[in-house]
Coordinates of C-alpha atoms in Angstrom, one line a residue:
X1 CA 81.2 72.4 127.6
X2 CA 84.3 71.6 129.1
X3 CA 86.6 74.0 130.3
X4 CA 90.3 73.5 130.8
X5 CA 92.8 75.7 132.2
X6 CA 96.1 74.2 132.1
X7 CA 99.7 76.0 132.7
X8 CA 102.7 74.2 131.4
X9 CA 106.3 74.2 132.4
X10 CA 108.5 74.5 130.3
X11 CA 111.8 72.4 130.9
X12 CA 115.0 74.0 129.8
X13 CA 118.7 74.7 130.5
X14 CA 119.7 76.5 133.3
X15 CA 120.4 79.3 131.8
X16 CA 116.3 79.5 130.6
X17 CA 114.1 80.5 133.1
X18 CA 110.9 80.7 130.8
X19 CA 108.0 82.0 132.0
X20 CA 104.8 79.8 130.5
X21 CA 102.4 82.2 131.3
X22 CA 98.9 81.0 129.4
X23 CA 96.1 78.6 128.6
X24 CA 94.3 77.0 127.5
X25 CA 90.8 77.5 127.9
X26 CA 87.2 77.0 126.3
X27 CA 84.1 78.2 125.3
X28 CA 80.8 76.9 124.8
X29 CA 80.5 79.6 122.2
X30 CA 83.2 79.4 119.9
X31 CA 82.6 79.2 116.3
X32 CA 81.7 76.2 114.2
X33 CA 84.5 74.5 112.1
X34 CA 83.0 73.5 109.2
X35 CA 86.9 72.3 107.9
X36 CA 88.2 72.0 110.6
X37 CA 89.8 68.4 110.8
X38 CA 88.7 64.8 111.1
X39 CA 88.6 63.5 113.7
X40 CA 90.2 60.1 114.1
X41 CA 90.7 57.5 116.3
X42 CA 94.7 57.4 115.8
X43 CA 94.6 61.1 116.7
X44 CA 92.1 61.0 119.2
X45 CA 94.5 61.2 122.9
X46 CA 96.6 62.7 121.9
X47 CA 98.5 65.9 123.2
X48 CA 100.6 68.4 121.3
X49 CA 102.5 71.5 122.7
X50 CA 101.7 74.9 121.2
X51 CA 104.4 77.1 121.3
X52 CA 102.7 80.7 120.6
X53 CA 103.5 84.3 120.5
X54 CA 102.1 87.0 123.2
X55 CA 99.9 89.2 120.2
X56 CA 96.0 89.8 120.4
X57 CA 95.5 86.7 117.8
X58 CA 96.2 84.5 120.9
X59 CA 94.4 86.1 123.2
X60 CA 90.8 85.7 120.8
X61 CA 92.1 82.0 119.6
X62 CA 92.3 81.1 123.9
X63 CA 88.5 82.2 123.9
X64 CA 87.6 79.0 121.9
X65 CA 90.2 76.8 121.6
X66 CA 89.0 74.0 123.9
X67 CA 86.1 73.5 121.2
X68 CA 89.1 72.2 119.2
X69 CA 89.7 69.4 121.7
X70 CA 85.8 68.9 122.0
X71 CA 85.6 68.5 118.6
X72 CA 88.6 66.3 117.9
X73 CA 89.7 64.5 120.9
X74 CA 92.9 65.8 120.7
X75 CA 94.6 67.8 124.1
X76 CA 96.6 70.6 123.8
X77 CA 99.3 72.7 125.7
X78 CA 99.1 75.9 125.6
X79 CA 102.1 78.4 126.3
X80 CA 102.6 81.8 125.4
X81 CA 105.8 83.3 125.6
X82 CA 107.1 87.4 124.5
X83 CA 109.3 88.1 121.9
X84 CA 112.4 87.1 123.9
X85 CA 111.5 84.3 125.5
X86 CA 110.2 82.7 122.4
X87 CA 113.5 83.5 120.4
X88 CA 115.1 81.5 123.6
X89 CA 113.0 79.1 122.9
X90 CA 113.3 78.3 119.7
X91 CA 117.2 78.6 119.8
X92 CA 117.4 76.1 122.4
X93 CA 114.6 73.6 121.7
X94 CA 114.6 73.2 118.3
X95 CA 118.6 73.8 117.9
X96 CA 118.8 70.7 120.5
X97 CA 116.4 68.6 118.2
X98 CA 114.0 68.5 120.7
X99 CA 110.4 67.3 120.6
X100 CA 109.0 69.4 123.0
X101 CA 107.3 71.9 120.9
X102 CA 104.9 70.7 117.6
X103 CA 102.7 73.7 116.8
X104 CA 105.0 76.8 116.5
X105 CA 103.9 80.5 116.3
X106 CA 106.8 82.8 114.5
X107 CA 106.9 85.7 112.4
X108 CA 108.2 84.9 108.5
X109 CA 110.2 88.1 107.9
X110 CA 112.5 87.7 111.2
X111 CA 112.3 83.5 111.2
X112 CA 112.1 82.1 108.0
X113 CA 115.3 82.0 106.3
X114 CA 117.0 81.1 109.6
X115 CA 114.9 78.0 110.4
X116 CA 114.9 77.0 107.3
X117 CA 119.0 76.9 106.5
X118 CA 118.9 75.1 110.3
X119 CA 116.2 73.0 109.4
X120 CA 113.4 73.7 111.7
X121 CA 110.2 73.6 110.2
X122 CA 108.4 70.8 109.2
X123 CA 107.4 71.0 105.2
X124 CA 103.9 71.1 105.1
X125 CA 103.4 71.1 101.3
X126 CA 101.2 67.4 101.5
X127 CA 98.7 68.8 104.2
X128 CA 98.2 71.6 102.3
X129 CA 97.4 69.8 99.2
X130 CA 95.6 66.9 100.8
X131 CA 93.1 69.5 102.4
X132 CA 91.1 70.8 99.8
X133 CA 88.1 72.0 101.8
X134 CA 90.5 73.9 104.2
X135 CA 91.4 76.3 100.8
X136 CA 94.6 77.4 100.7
X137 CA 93.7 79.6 97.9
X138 CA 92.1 81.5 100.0
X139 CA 94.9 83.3 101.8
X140 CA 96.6 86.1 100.0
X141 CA 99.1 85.4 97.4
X142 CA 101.4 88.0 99.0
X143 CA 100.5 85.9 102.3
X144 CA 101.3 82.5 100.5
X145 CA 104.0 83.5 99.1
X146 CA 106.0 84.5 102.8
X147 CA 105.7 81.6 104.0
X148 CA 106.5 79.6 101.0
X149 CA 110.1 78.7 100.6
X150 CA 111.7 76.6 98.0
X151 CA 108.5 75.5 96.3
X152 CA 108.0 74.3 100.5
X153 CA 105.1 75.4 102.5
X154 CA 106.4 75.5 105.8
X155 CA 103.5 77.7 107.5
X156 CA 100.2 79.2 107.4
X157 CA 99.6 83.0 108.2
X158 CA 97.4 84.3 110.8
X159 CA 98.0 87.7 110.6
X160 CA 98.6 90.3 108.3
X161 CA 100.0 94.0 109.0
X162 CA 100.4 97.0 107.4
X163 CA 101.9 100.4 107.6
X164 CA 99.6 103.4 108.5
X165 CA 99.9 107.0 109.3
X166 CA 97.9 107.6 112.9
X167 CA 96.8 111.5 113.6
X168 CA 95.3 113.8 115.2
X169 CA 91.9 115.0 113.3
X170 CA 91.2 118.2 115.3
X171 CA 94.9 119.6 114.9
X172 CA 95.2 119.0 111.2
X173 CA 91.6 120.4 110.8
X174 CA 92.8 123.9 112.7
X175 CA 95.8 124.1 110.2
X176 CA 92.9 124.0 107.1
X177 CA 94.8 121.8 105.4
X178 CA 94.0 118.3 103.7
X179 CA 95.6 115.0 104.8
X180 CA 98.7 115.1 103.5
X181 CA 99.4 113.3 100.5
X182 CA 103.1 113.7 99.5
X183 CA 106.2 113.4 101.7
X184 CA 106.4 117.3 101.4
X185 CA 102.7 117.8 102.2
X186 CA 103.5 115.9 105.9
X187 CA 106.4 118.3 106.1
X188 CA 104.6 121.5 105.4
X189 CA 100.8 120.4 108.0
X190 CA 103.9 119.4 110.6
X191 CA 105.5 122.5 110.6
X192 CA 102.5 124.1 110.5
X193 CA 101.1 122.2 114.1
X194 CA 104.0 122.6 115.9
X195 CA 103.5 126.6 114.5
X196 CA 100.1 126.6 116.1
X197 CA 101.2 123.8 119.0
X198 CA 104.8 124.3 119.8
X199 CA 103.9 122.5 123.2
X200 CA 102.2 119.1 121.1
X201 CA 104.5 116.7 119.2
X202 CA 103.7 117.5 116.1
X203 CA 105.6 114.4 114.8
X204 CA 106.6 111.3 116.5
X205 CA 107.8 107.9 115.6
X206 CA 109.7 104.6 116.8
X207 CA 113.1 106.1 117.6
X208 CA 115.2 102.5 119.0
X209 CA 117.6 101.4 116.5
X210 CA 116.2 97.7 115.7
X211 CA 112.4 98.8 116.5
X212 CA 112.2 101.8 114.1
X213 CA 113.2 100.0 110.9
X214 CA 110.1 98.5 110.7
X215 CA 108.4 102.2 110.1
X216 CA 110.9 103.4 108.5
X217 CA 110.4 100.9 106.1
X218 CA 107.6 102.5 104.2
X219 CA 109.3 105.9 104.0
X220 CA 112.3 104.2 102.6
X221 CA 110.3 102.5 99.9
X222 CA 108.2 105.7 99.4
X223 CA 111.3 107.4 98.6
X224 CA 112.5 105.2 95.6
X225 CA 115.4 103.5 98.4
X226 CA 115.2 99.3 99.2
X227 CA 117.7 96.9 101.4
X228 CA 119.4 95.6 98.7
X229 CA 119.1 95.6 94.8
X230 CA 117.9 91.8 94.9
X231 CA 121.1 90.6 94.0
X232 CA 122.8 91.0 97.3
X233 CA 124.4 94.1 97.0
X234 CA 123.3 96.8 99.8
X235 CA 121.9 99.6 98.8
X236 CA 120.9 101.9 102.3
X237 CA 123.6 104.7 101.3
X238 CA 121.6 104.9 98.0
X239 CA 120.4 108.7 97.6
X240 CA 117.1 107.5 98.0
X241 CA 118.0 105.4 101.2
X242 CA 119.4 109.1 102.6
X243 CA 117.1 110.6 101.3
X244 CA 114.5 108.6 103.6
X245 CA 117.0 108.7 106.3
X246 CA 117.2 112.1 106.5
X247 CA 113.3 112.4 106.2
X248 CA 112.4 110.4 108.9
X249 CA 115.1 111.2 111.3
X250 CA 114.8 114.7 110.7
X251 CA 110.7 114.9 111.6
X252 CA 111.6 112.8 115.0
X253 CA 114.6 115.6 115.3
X254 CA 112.7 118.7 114.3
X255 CA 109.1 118.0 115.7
X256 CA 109.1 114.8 118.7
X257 CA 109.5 114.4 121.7
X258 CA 112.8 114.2 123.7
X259 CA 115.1 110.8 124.4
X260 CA 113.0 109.0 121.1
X261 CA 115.9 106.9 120.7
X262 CA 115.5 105.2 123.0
X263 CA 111.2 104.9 122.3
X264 CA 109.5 101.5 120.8
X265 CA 105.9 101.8 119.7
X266 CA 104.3 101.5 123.4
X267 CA 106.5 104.7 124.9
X268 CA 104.7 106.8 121.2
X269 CA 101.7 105.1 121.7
X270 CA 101.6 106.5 125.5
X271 CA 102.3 110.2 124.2
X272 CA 99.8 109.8 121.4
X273 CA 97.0 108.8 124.0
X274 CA 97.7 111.5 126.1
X275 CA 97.0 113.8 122.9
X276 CA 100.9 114.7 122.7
X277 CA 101.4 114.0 119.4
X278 CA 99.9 115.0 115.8
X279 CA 101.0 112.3 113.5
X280 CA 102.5 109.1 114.2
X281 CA 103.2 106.8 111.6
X282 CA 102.8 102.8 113.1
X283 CA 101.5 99.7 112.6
X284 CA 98.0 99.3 112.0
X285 CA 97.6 96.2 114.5
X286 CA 98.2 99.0 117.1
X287 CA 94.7 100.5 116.3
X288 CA 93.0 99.6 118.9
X289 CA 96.1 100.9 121.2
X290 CA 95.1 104.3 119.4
X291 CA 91.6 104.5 120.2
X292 CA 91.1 102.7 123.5
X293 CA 88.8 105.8 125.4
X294 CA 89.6 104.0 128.7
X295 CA 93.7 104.8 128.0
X296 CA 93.4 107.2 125.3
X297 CA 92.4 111.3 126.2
X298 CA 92.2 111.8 122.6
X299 CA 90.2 108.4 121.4
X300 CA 87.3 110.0 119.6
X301 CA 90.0 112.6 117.7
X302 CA 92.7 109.9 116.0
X303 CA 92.3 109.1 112.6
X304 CA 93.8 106.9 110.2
X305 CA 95.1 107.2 106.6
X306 CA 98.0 106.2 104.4
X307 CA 101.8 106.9 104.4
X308 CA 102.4 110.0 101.8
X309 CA 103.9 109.0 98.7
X310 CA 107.3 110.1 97.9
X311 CA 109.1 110.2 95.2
X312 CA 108.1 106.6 94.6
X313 CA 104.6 106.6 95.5
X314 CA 103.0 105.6 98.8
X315 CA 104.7 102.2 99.3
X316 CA 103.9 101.0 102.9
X317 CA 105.2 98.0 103.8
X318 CA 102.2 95.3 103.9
X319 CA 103.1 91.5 105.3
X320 CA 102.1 88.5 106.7
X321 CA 103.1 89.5 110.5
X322 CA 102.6 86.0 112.3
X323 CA 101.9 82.3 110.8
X324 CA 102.0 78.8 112.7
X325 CA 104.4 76.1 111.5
X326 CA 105.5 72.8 112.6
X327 CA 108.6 71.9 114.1
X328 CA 110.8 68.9 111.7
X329 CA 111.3 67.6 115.3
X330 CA 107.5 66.5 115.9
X331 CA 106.3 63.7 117.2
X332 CA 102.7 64.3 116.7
X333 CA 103.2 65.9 113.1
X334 CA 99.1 64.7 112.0
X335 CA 98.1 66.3 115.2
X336 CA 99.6 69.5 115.0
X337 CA 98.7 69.8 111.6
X338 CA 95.0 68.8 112.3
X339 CA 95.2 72.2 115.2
X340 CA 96.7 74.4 112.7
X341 CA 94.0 73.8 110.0
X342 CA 91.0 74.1 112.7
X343 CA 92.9 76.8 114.1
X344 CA 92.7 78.8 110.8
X345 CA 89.8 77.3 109.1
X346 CA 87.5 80.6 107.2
X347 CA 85.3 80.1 110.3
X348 CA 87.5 80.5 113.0
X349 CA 89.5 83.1 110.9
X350 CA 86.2 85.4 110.8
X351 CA 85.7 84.9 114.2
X352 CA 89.2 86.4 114.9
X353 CA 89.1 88.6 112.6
X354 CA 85.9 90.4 114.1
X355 CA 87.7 90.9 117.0
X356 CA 89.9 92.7 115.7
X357 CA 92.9 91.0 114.4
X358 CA 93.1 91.5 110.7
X359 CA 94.0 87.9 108.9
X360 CA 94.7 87.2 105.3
X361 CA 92.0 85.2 103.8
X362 CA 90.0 87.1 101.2
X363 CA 86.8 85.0 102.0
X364 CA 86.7 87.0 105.4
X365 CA 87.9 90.4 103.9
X366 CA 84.8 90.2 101.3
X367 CA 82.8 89.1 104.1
X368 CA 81.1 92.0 106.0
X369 CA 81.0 90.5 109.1
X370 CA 85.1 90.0 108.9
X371 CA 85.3 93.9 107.8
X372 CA 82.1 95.5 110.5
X373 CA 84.4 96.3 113.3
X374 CA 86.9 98.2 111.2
X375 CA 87.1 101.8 111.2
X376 CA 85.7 103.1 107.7
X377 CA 89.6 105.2 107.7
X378 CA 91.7 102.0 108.6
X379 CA 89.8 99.8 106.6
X380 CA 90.3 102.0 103.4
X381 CA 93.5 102.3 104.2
X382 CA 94.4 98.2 104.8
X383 CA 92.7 97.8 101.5
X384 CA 94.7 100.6 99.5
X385 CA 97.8 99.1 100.8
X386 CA 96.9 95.6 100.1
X387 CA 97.4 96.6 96.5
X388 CA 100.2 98.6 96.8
X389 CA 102.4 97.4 99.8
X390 CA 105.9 95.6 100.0
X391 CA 105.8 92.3 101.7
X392 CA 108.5 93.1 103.9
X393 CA 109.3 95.8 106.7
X394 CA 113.2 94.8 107.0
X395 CA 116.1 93.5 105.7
X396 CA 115.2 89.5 104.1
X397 CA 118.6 87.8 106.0
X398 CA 119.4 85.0 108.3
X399 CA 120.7 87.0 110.9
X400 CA 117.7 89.7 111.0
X401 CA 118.7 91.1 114.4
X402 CA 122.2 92.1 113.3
X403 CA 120.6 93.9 110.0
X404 CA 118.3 95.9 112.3
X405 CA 121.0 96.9 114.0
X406 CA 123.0 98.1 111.2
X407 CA 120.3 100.0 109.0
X408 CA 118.5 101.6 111.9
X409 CA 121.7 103.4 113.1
X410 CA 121.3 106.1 110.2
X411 CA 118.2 106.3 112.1
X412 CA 119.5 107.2 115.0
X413 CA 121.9 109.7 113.8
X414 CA 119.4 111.5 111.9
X415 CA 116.8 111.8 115.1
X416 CA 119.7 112.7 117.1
X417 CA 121.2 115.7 114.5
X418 CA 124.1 114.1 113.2
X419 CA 125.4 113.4 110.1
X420 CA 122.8 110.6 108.4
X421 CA 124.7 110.2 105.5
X422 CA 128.2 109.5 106.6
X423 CA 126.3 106.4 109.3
X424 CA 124.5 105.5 105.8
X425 CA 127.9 104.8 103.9
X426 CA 129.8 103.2 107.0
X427 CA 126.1 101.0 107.5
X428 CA 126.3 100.0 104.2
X429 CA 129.9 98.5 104.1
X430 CA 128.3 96.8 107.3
X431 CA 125.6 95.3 106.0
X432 CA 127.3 94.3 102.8
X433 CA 129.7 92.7 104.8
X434 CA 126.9 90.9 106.6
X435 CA 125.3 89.5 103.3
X436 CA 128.8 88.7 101.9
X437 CA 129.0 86.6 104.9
X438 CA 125.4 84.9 104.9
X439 CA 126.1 84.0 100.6
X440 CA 129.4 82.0 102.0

């Protein structure tokens, strides 16, 4: 089969120095594509640009993805960009009108509401219908639903996530006490490992302003607190929203590791593989991170299991953490959408999923082969939350990056000692300022 390797520039202002740093490459062993597209002669030659995300869905889709232009006669360019370059990107590109890009990867919860009020994505609603065999049924509701806007389908997810609490099994088995299941069950096995392990971290979490409100998330919910009250009135100096403040704050305070504010997931994840920490609650797309034996001292001891529930119940957040979408400025519209549907079909989505990268189309999850390479712990726990989860980790607003900024700085001020409640009540006026401004 034919293998093609091809780096693409990317052309922007001066400012932009972008850098285009994948592939596209085949395999002659890729899966079959039963509904994947048809092919066409008016489709046939040619080439659409694929604007996607550095994440490990990318890196199993690249295994196979020349089979796609094999199979269809249509060429792709592939380019992979971080989080920052992407957001570049996008801003640049598609606020321009440009062309460039036709297949785009983003994540709903931080892009949705602002490319839609700027008019970015392509609606997709007739593909959708017209392709019967493709299923969209088949994809979560909760799945659906995030990238639906307006009765408008203006992506497809590829990826779901969901809040998890990572631990050590051999310290929590010394304490002789179960996993915890409330909020004040973490708190007393906590105290009770750093008791027996002053030297280990006997909790540890995201600690950066904007990165920690996505964990924080599911203690917030567990603990009865929320954004807003859903009719745009902020809510995070509710006592609840303390309340949570002041609980994960005060763990990261009492029990981690020095300079945390300043820690994303990969600085935790370090400490965690080196068998510094106890319990860590994260994403559960960082699994294999967790249990890699060739980076982690403490692989065959790290288990999985679900946030405590608080007041509220266990309320992780569950969402759709990536999806593909189209930009409105596409010249090659039939093309792109003929990629995305291969690209996502129930075959390829097993495939992908057996290596690791949990999707959200039930066909797969009730297939065994989509669930085999799970852990019996994480898949018990993906399942449990899929029934109980909130579809979103952070604030639902245009400007997502200023909200992360504003609710995460209670965050800070409880995991550096200070006084979470008074940063609550100025946050709030904040970020009701914020939606006041977003509603004009």
């Amino acid at each position: 089969m034919k293998r093609r390797s091809r780096y693409a520039a990317v052309s922007l202002t001066a400012a932009l120095i972008l850098s285009a740093c994948s592939s596209g490459p085949s395999s002659s062993s890729g899966p079959s594509s039963s509904s994947g597209p048809s092919s066409s002669s008016s489709l046939s030659g040619q080439t659409i640009n694929l604007s996607l995300s550095h994440h490990a869905w990318t890196t199993s889709l690249q295994t196979f993805i020349g089979d796609f232009t094999t199979e269809t006669g249509i060429k792709v360019d592939v380019n992979v960009y971080d989080d920052a370059q992407q957001a570049t990107l996008y801003n640049v590109k598609l606020n321009a009108g440009s062309s460039d890009i036709d297949v785009l990867m983003f994540r709903p919860l931080q892009n949705t509401q602002q490319f839609t009020q700027n008019g970015w994505f392509a609606d997709l609603t007739k593909y959708v219908n017209a392709s019967t065999d493709w299923n969209w049924n088949d994809f979560w509701q909760s799945a659906r639903d995030s990238v639906t806007v307006n009765n408008k389908i203006i992506g497809v997810p590829l990826v779901s996530e969901t809040g998890v609490l990572y631990y050590r099994k051999d310290l929590l088995a010394e304490t002789g006490m179960p996993y915890p299941k409330t909020m004040d069950d973490l708190k007393a096995v906590v105290a009770k490992i750093h008791e027996l392990h002053p030297d280990i971290f006997a909790f540890a979490g995201r600690g950066e302003v904007s990165a920690a409100v996505t964990q924080f998330s599911s203690f917030l919910y567990s603990m009865g607190g929320n954004w807003t009250d859903g009719k745009g009135n902020s809510t995070i100096n509710s006592d609840a929203a303390k309340a949570a403040y002041k609980l994960y704050g005060g763990l990261i305070h009492d029990y981690g590791p020095p300079g945390e504010t300043d820690m994303n997931w990969p600085q935790v994840m370090g400490l965690l593989q080196q068998g510094l920490v106890a319990f860590y609650p994260e994403a559960s797309s960082n699994y294999d991170s967790a249990v890699d034996p060739t980076q982690s001292k403490v692989a065959d001891q790290i288990g999985v299991g679900p946030i405590p529930a608080g007041p509220a119940g266990s309320k992780p957040y569950n969402i759709t953490a990536m999806a593909l979408g189209i930009s409105a400025f596409s010249k090659h519209k039939d093309a792109a959408w003929a990629f995305i549907k291969w690209a996502t079909n129930q075959a390829n989505s097993l495939t992908i999923q057996e290596a690791g990268v949990p999707g959200a189309r039930t066909s797969v999850w009730n297939d065994p082969k989509g669930t085999s390479t799970l852990a019996p712990d994480l898949l018990a726990t993906i399942q449990g939350n899929s029934k109980i989860g909130v579809g979103y980790d952070r604030p639902q607003v245009v400007n997502v990056d200023q909200a992360r900024q504003i609710v995460g700085a209670p965050i800070v001020a409880a995991i550096q000692g200070g006084d979470s409640n008074a940063v609550a009540d100025q946050a709030n006026s904040d970020f009701q300022a914020l939606l006041d401004g977003q509603a004009k």
